[in-house]
Short mmCIF file of C-alpha atoms in Angstrom, two decimals:
data_model
loop_
_atom_site.label_atom_id
_atom_site.label_comp_id
_atom_site.label_asym_id
_atom_site.label_seq_id
_atom_site.Cartn_x
_atom_site.Cartn_y
_atom_site.Cartn_z
CA MET A 1 0.00 0.00 0.00
CA GLU A 2 2.85 2.38 0.85
CA GLU A 3 4.45 1.82 -2.55
CA ILE A 4 1.15 2.35 -4.39
CA LYS A 5 0.53 5.60 -2.49
CA ALA A 6 4.07 6.83 -3.20
CA SER A 7 3.66 5.96 -6.88
CA LYS A 8 0.44 8.00 -7.08
CA ILE A 9 2.15 10.95 -5.40
CA ARG A 10 5.02 10.82 -7.91
CA LEU A 11 2.51 10.62 -10.78
CA ILE A 12 0.61 13.68 -9.55
CA ALA A 13 3.83 15.60 -8.94
CA SER A 14 5.14 14.82 -12.43
CA GLY A 15 1.95 16.31 -13.87
CA LEU A 16 1.92 19.41 -11.63
CA ILE A 17 5.60 20.41 -11.84
CA PRO A 18 5.50 21.66 -15.47
CA PHE A 19 2.27 23.52 -14.70
CA ALA A 20 3.89 25.14 -11.64
CA PHE A 21 6.86 26.34 -13.72
CA LEU A 22 4.45 27.80 -16.28
CA VAL A 23 2.55 29.70 -13.55
CA VAL A 24 5.82 31.08 -12.14
CA MET A 25 6.90 32.27 -15.58
CA ILE A 26 3.58 34.03 -16.23
CA LEU A 27 3.64 35.69 -12.80
CA TYR A 28 7.19 36.91 -13.45
CA LEU A 29 6.23 38.39 -16.84
CA LEU A 30 3.24 40.15 -15.30
CA GLY A 31 5.25 41.34 -12.28
CA PRO A 32 9.03 41.96 -12.07
CA GLY A 33 9.54 41.14 -15.73
CA SER A 34 6.76 43.36 -17.04
CA ASP A 35 9.32 45.65 -18.69
CA LEU A 36 9.92 42.89 -21.25
CA LEU A 37 6.31 43.32 -22.47
CA GLN A 38 6.26 47.10 -22.62
CA PHE A 39 7.02 47.74 -26.26
CA GLY A 40 4.95 49.55 -28.87
CA VAL A 41 1.94 51.74 -28.14
CA ALA A 42 -1.21 50.33 -26.56
CA LEU A 43 -4.27 51.78 -28.30
CA PRO A 44 -7.69 52.12 -26.68
CA GLU A 45 -10.67 50.27 -28.11
CA ILE A 46 -14.33 50.10 -27.15
CA THR A 47 -17.20 48.16 -28.66
CA ILE A 48 -20.74 49.51 -28.86
CA GLU A 49 -22.61 46.27 -28.20
CA LYS A 50 -26.22 47.48 -28.10
CA VAL A 51 -28.25 50.60 -28.87
CA GLU A 52 -31.80 50.84 -27.48
CA PHE A 53 -34.37 53.58 -28.05
CA VAL A 54 -36.37 54.06 -24.83
CA ASP A 55 -39.02 56.82 -24.52
CA SER A 56 -37.05 60.06 -25.05
CA GLU A 57 -33.61 58.53 -24.49
CA ILE A 58 -31.05 56.48 -26.38
CA HIS A 59 -29.35 53.80 -24.27
CA VAL A 60 -25.92 52.70 -25.49
CA THR A 61 -24.14 49.69 -23.97
CA VAL A 62 -20.36 50.10 -24.28
CA ARG A 63 -17.61 47.59 -23.46
CA ASN A 64 -13.89 48.30 -23.13
CA THR A 65 -12.33 45.67 -25.41
CA GLY A 66 -8.87 47.22 -25.59
CA PRO A 67 -5.70 46.42 -23.61
CA ILE A 68 -5.81 49.58 -21.46
CA SER A 69 -8.37 51.37 -19.28
CA VAL A 70 -10.42 54.11 -20.98
CA VAL A 71 -12.50 57.12 -19.93
CA ILE A 72 -15.69 58.08 -21.78
CA VAL A 73 -16.03 61.85 -22.04
CA MET A 74 -18.59 62.56 -24.74
CA ALA A 75 -21.49 61.15 -26.77
CA ASP A 76 -22.97 62.38 -30.02
CA VAL A 77 -25.93 61.58 -32.25
CA ASN A 78 -25.54 62.18 -36.00
CA ASP A 79 -22.29 64.08 -35.28
CA ARG A 80 -23.97 66.50 -32.87
CA ILE A 81 -22.70 66.42 -29.28
CA GLN A 82 -25.38 65.52 -26.75
CA PRO A 83 -25.49 65.55 -22.93
CA ALA A 84 -25.17 62.05 -21.52
CA ALA A 85 -25.21 60.17 -18.21
CA ILE A 86 -22.77 57.27 -17.85
CA GLU A 87 -23.63 54.40 -15.48
CA PRO A 88 -22.08 53.18 -13.26
CA HIS A 89 -19.06 55.39 -14.09
CA LYS A 90 -17.17 56.75 -17.09
CA SER A 91 -13.85 54.99 -16.36
CA LEU A 92 -13.76 51.44 -17.75
CA GLU A 93 -11.19 48.77 -17.05
CA ARG A 94 -10.60 46.05 -19.63
CA PHE A 95 -13.82 44.17 -20.55
CA GLU A 96 -15.87 46.37 -18.20
CA THR A 97 -19.19 47.72 -19.50
CA ALA A 98 -21.09 50.98 -19.05
CA LEU A 99 -24.52 52.26 -20.01
CA VAL A 100 -24.51 55.64 -21.74
CA ARG A 101 -27.92 57.33 -21.46
CA ILE A 102 -28.45 60.10 -24.03
CA PRO A 103 -31.56 62.31 -23.67
CA PHE A 104 -32.75 62.65 -27.27
CA ALA A 105 -36.12 63.10 -29.01
CA TRP A 106 -35.61 60.36 -31.61
CA ASN A 107 -38.07 59.58 -34.39
CA HIS A 108 -39.38 56.14 -35.22
CA ALA A 109 -37.82 54.41 -38.28
CA GLU A 110 -35.20 57.13 -38.84
CA PRO A 111 -31.48 56.24 -39.17
CA TYR A 112 -29.02 57.39 -36.50
CA THR A 113 -25.27 57.29 -36.02
CA ILE A 114 -24.25 57.03 -32.37
CA GLY A 115 -20.74 58.19 -31.45
CA ILE A 116 -18.74 57.71 -28.24
CA THR A 117 -15.55 59.72 -27.67
CA LEU A 118 -12.78 58.86 -25.17
CA ASP A 119 -10.58 61.24 -23.18
CA ASP A 120 -7.76 60.97 -25.73
CA GLY A 121 -10.05 62.15 -28.54
CA VAL A 122 -10.59 58.76 -30.20
CA ARG A 123 -14.20 58.34 -31.39
CA PHE A 124 -16.12 55.11 -32.01
CA GLU A 125 -19.49 54.92 -33.71
CA LYS A 126 -22.35 52.58 -34.59
CA PHE A 127 -24.91 53.09 -37.35
CA ILE A 128 -28.57 52.18 -36.73
CA GLU A 129 -30.61 51.81 -39.92
CA ALA A 130 -33.99 52.47 -38.30
CA ALA A 131 -34.82 53.50 -34.74
CA THR A 132 -37.32 51.15 -33.09
CA PRO A 133 -38.69 51.35 -29.53
CA ALA A 134 -36.99 48.90 -27.17
CA LEU A 135 -39.11 45.87 -26.36
CA LYS A 136 -40.86 45.71 -22.99
CA SER A 137 -40.73 42.25 -21.45
CA ASP A 138 -44.27 41.10 -20.69
CA SER A 139 -46.53 38.11 -21.20
CA GLU A 140 -48.04 39.60 -24.36
CA LEU A 141 -44.65 39.90 -26.05
CA ALA A 142 -43.68 36.41 -24.86
CA GLY A 143 -46.87 35.09 -26.45
CA PHE A 144 -46.07 36.92 -29.68
CA PHE A 145 -42.60 35.35 -29.78
CA ALA A 146 -44.14 31.93 -29.12
CA ILE A 147 -46.52 32.36 -32.07
CA ILE A 148 -43.66 33.40 -34.36
CA GLY A 149 -41.55 30.45 -33.17
CA THR A 150 -44.47 28.09 -33.82
CA TYR A 151 -44.96 29.37 -37.37
CA VAL A 152 -41.24 29.32 -38.14
CA GLY A 153 -40.25 26.10 -36.33
CA ILE A 154 -42.97 23.67 -35.26
CA ILE A 155 -45.55 23.90 -38.06
CA PRO A 156 -43.06 23.61 -40.97
CA VAL A 157 -41.36 20.58 -39.40
CA MET A 158 -44.72 18.88 -38.82
CA ILE A 159 -45.69 19.54 -42.45
CA GLY A 160 -42.42 17.95 -43.56
CA LEU A 161 -43.21 14.86 -41.47
CA LEU A 162 -46.33 14.33 -43.60
CA TRP A 163 -43.96 12.91 -46.23
CA LEU A 164 -43.53 9.86 -44.00
CA PRO A 165 -46.25 7.65 -45.60
CA PHE A 166 -44.85 8.38 -49.06
CA ILE A 167 -41.28 7.52 -48.03
CA LYS A 168 -42.49 4.27 -46.42
CA ARG A 169 -43.89 3.05 -49.77
CA ILE A 170 -40.98 3.81 -52.10
CA GLY A 171 -38.32 1.32 -53.27
CA LYS A 172 -34.78 0.91 -51.98
CA ASN A 173 -33.04 3.21 -54.48
CA LYS A 174 -35.59 5.96 -53.97
CA TYR A 175 -35.29 5.50 -50.21
CA ASN A 176 -31.50 5.89 -50.44
CA PHE A 177 -32.13 9.05 -52.45
CA PHE A 178 -34.23 10.50 -49.63
CA LEU A 179 -31.62 9.53 -47.03
CA ALA A 180 -28.95 11.26 -49.12
CA LEU A 181 -31.33 14.20 -49.59
CA THR A 182 -31.40 14.44 -45.80
CA VAL A 183 -27.59 14.59 -45.74
CA GLY A 184 -27.64 17.43 -48.28
CA LEU A 185 -30.22 19.33 -46.23
CA LEU A 186 -28.13 18.92 -43.09
CA PHE A 187 -24.87 19.93 -44.77
CA PHE A 188 -26.50 23.14 -45.94
CA LEU A 189 -27.95 23.86 -42.49
CA GLY A 190 -24.55 23.33 -40.86
CA ILE A 191 -22.73 25.59 -43.31
CA ASP A 192 -25.49 28.21 -43.00
CA ALA A 193 -25.22 28.20 -39.19
CA MET A 194 -21.44 28.68 -39.36
CA LEU A 195 -21.76 31.58 -41.83
CA GLU A 196 -24.44 33.24 -39.68
CA GLY A 197 -22.13 32.91 -36.67
CA PHE A 198 -19.24 34.49 -38.56
CA GLU A 199 -21.49 37.38 -39.62
CA VAL A 200 -22.70 38.03 -36.06
CA SER A 201 -19.11 37.89 -34.81
CA LYS A 202 -17.88 40.34 -37.46
CA GLU A 203 -20.66 42.88 -36.89
CA ASN A 204 -21.14 42.75 -33.10
CA LEU A 205 -18.08 41.23 -31.43
CA SER A 206 -14.67 42.77 -30.86
CA ALA A 207 -11.76 41.12 -32.68
CA ASN A 208 -10.13 40.60 -29.26
CA PHE A 209 -12.61 37.81 -28.53
CA ASN A 210 -11.59 35.83 -31.66
CA GLY A 211 -15.21 35.11 -32.55
CA GLU A 212 -14.34 32.96 -35.59
CA LEU A 213 -12.08 30.69 -33.54
CA LEU A 214 -14.73 30.51 -30.80
CA ILE A 215 -17.31 29.36 -33.35
CA ILE A 216 -15.02 26.67 -34.77
CA THR A 217 -14.04 25.48 -31.28
CA VAL A 218 -17.62 25.27 -29.99
CA ALA A 219 -18.81 23.59 -33.20
CA LEU A 220 -16.05 20.96 -32.91
CA LEU A 221 -16.81 20.31 -29.23
CA SER A 222 -20.52 20.03 -30.07
CA PHE A 223 -19.71 17.61 -32.89
CA LEU A 224 -17.52 15.39 -30.70
CA GLY A 225 -19.89 15.40 -27.73
CA LEU A 226 -22.96 14.55 -29.78
CA TYR A 227 -21.06 12.00 -31.86
CA TYR A 228 -20.12 10.15 -28.67
CA THR A 229 -23.74 10.35 -27.48
CA ALA A 230 -25.04 9.11 -30.84
CA GLU A 231 -22.64 6.15 -30.83
CA LYS A 232 -23.88 5.12 -27.40
CA LEU A 233 -27.52 5.59 -28.40
CA THR A 234 -27.34 3.70 -31.68
CA SER A 235 -25.14 0.89 -30.29
CA ARG A 236 -27.77 0.16 -27.65
CA ALA A 237 -30.37 -0.01 -30.39
CA THR A 238 -28.61 -2.65 -32.49
CA LEU A 239 -30.64 -5.48 -30.96
CA SER A 240 -33.84 -4.22 -32.64
CA ALA A 241 -34.10 -3.71 -36.38
CA SER A 242 -36.66 -0.93 -35.96
CA SER A 243 -35.11 0.93 -33.04
CA LYS A 244 -31.92 2.05 -34.77
CA PRO A 245 -33.75 4.11 -37.46
CA PHE A 246 -35.73 5.80 -34.70
CA ALA A 247 -32.54 6.47 -32.72
CA ILE A 248 -31.02 8.13 -35.79
CA GLY A 249 -34.24 10.10 -36.30
CA LEU A 250 -33.98 11.25 -32.69
CA MET A 251 -30.41 12.47 -33.22
CA ILE A 252 -31.53 14.32 -36.35
CA ALA A 253 -34.34 15.96 -34.38
CA ILE A 254 -31.91 17.01 -31.62
CA GLY A 255 -29.44 18.41 -34.13
CA ILE A 256 -32.12 20.34 -36.01
CA GLY A 257 -33.57 21.52 -32.69
CA LEU A 258 -30.21 23.00 -31.70
CA HIS A 259 -29.97 24.66 -35.10
CA ASN A 260 -33.50 26.07 -34.78
CA LEU A 261 -32.62 27.39 -31.32
CA GLY A 262 -29.96 29.55 -32.98
CA GLU A 263 -32.36 30.50 -35.76
CA GLY A 264 -35.02 31.54 -33.24
CA LEU A 265 -32.42 33.56 -31.34
CA ALA A 266 -31.54 35.44 -34.52
CA ILE A 267 -35.24 36.15 -35.20
CA GLY A 268 -35.89 37.37 -31.65
CA ALA A 269 -32.80 39.57 -31.73
CA ALA A 270 -33.79 41.04 -35.09
CA ILE A 271 -37.24 41.94 -33.74
CA GLY A 272 -35.75 43.40 -30.56
CA LEU A 273 -33.20 45.48 -32.43
CA GLY A 274 -35.73 46.61 -35.03
CA GLN A 275 -33.71 45.26 -37.94
CA VAL A 276 -36.38 43.20 -39.70
CA ALA A 277 -40.09 43.48 -40.40
CA LEU A 278 -41.87 40.16 -39.95
CA SER A 279 -44.18 40.33 -42.95
CA THR A 280 -46.34 37.48 -44.24
CA PHE A 281 -43.78 36.93 -46.99
CA LEU A 282 -41.03 36.38 -44.43
CA ILE A 283 -43.13 33.85 -42.50
CA VAL A 284 -43.90 31.96 -45.72
CA GLY A 285 -40.21 31.96 -46.63
CA PHE A 286 -39.18 30.44 -43.30
CA ALA A 287 -41.99 27.89 -43.55
CA LEU A 288 -40.83 26.68 -46.96
CA HIS A 289 -37.21 26.56 -45.82
CA ASN A 290 -37.87 24.63 -42.60
CA THR A 291 -40.37 22.16 -44.04
CA THR A 292 -37.39 20.28 -45.47
CA GLU A 293 -36.24 19.65 -41.90
CA GLY A 294 -39.33 17.46 -41.41
CA ILE A 295 -38.29 15.42 -44.45
CA ALA A 296 -34.85 14.99 -42.86
CA ILE A 297 -36.46 13.40 -39.79
CA ALA A 298 -38.98 11.34 -41.77
CA SER A 299 -36.40 9.65 -44.03
CA PRO A 300 -34.69 7.38 -41.46
CA VAL A 301 -37.84 6.93 -39.33
CA ALA A 302 -39.71 5.56 -42.37
CA LYS A 303 -38.06 2.16 -41.88
CA SER A 304 -39.11 1.91 -38.24
CA LYS A 305 -42.44 0.94 -36.73
CA SER A 306 -42.63 3.94 -34.44
CA PRO A 307 -46.08 5.05 -33.23
CA VAL A 308 -47.47 8.37 -34.41
CA LEU A 309 -47.03 10.01 -31.00
CA LYS A 310 -43.29 9.27 -31.04
CA ILE A 311 -42.95 10.79 -34.50
CA VAL A 312 -44.87 13.89 -33.38
CA LEU A 313 -42.50 14.08 -30.40
CA LEU A 314 -39.53 14.13 -32.80
CA GLY A 315 -41.16 17.03 -34.64
CA LEU A 316 -41.56 18.95 -31.40
CA ILE A 317 -37.94 18.25 -30.41
CA ALA A 318 -36.83 19.72 -33.74
CA GLY A 319 -39.23 22.68 -33.93
CA ALA A 320 -40.04 23.81 -30.37
CA PRO A 321 -36.52 25.16 -29.61
CA THR A 322 -37.30 27.94 -32.10
CA ILE A 323 -39.70 29.39 -29.51
CA LEU A 324 -37.06 29.26 -26.78
CA GLY A 325 -34.60 30.91 -29.17
CA THR A 326 -36.97 33.80 -29.91
CA TRP A 327 -37.42 34.40 -26.17
CA ILE A 328 -33.68 34.42 -25.53
CA GLY A 329 -32.96 36.57 -28.57
CA GLY A 330 -35.72 39.07 -27.87
CA PHE A 331 -35.27 39.44 -24.10
CA PHE A 332 -31.62 38.57 -23.36
CA TYR A 333 -29.72 38.99 -26.63
CA SER A 334 -25.94 39.15 -26.67
CA PRO A 335 -23.44 38.41 -29.46
CA PHE A 336 -21.86 35.68 -27.33
CA THR A 337 -25.06 33.70 -26.89
CA ALA A 338 -25.85 34.11 -30.59
CA ILE A 339 -22.60 32.69 -31.91
CA ILE A 340 -22.41 29.96 -29.25
CA PHE A 341 -25.90 28.65 -30.04
CA LEU A 342 -25.24 28.83 -33.77
CA ALA A 343 -21.95 26.97 -33.35
CA ILE A 344 -23.52 24.26 -31.18
CA GLY A 345 -26.23 23.82 -33.80
CA ALA A 346 -23.67 23.58 -36.61
CA GLY A 347 -21.67 20.91 -34.78
CA ALA A 348 -24.83 18.93 -34.08
CA ILE A 349 -25.93 19.13 -37.73
CA PHE A 350 -22.59 17.90 -39.08
CA GLN A 351 -22.56 15.06 -36.56
CA VAL A 352 -26.01 13.88 -37.64
CA ALA A 353 -25.04 14.06 -41.32
CA LEU A 354 -22.03 11.82 -40.60
CA VAL A 355 -24.22 9.30 -38.74
CA ILE A 356 -26.58 9.04 -41.73
CA LEU A 357 -23.68 8.60 -44.16
CA LYS A 358 -22.29 5.80 -41.99
CA TRP A 359 -25.72 4.16 -41.91
CA ILE A 360 -26.00 4.32 -45.72
CA TYR A 361 -22.50 2.89 -46.11
CA GLN A 362 -23.23 0.00 -43.74
CA SER A 363 -26.29 -0.83 -45.85
CA GLU A 364 -24.84 -0.34 -49.33
CA GLN A 365 -21.08 -0.83 -48.75
CA LYS A 366 -20.47 2.19 -50.97
CA LEU A 367 -21.44 5.84 -51.17
CA VAL A 368 -20.63 6.59 -54.82
CA GLN A 369 -23.87 5.74 -56.60
CA THR A 370 -26.36 7.82 -58.53
CA SER A 371 -29.14 7.85 -55.93
CA ILE A 372 -26.80 9.02 -53.14
CA ILE A 373 -24.83 11.65 -55.06
CA SER A 374 -27.97 13.10 -56.65
CA GLY A 375 -29.73 13.05 -53.28
CA ILE A 376 -27.01 15.06 -51.53
CA GLY A 377 -26.84 17.55 -54.39
CA SER A 378 -30.63 17.90 -54.54
CA GLY A 379 -30.82 18.47 -50.77
CA MET A 380 -28.34 21.32 -50.86
CA LEU A 381 -29.98 22.85 -53.95
CA ILE A 382 -33.44 22.73 -52.35
CA MET A 383 -32.16 24.41 -49.20
CA TYR A 384 -30.44 27.11 -51.25
CA LEU A 385 -33.54 27.87 -53.30
CA THR A 386 -35.82 28.03 -50.25
CA SER A 387 -33.26 30.16 -48.36
CA ILE A 388 -33.58 32.85 -51.06
CA LEU A 389 -37.16 33.41 -49.92
CA VAL A 390 -36.15 34.08 -46.30
#
């Protein structure tokens, strides 16, 4: 026992010693050796993360994203200096935020350029295309978001599931085509989620946060985590010929649900920031685009003997997160939550696409055949054409 205990101590020490040296080196560079890092000129930088129009005021949320502390001294609207109150204080340490309240009689739907000037004279600005009153969190607005999420997420997916009886009756080659079509749909959704994340990062996140790398990292972690979960789920289902298709359908529903969570977040944020008008045409466009997600779930489930209630449950798993996303986006939006949800959804989508490809390969022993290649291409083309309407 003594030898075993001593061996464990040596093992732990061998792992901690390099870490301890690293900590000592960092502390030295930040302390006595800080002169080694003092080269060049440190420039201030702030990020205007949110602009809200409330009654007769403009509320501007500002974050210090530079390497040095900054002091806010002035605010302007359309290049005209305005009085402003800064809460909690005008001096910001790195990554600290402040709320700049500007008394201003703004007009609905008019464009405004908001400027913030620091004590060294450097000015930062953000352009707002159309001023819209800030949303007031109440049950009525929550109900409105729920209705929008239902139209955009749940109903289209359920309509897509109505393809299930048709897919059940088709032959093997046509069935492989629909499975491959599902892969194409999922590939497009994954790529679309990544691109949306990159766009949010570019427009709303400081370069110091490395938004693009954060998206790739989170997407990869999501992919690996869900791939491990899927392997466990499908391996347990190998004893039943009908349970494995349902397990794959469940993973598709989870992956699409995570994607729709990010989509709902983007919709809620757009409403809250006044950047999009939800017209009937927009609702129809989302409905057409997301109906294909129901087909993606129906394709593998068609070969199972799952009861109708289970299939409806899959549709809810895929579509209902859109409602949650609209609530988060409308009431608690931040660029971080947006890109993280989009990245998680992208990783989940790519993982599900890989699971389906593996399933096709196990059945056919090859992937290069007309039905599969045409199915993947058709899936991506359908998603592209329906995305134009959104």
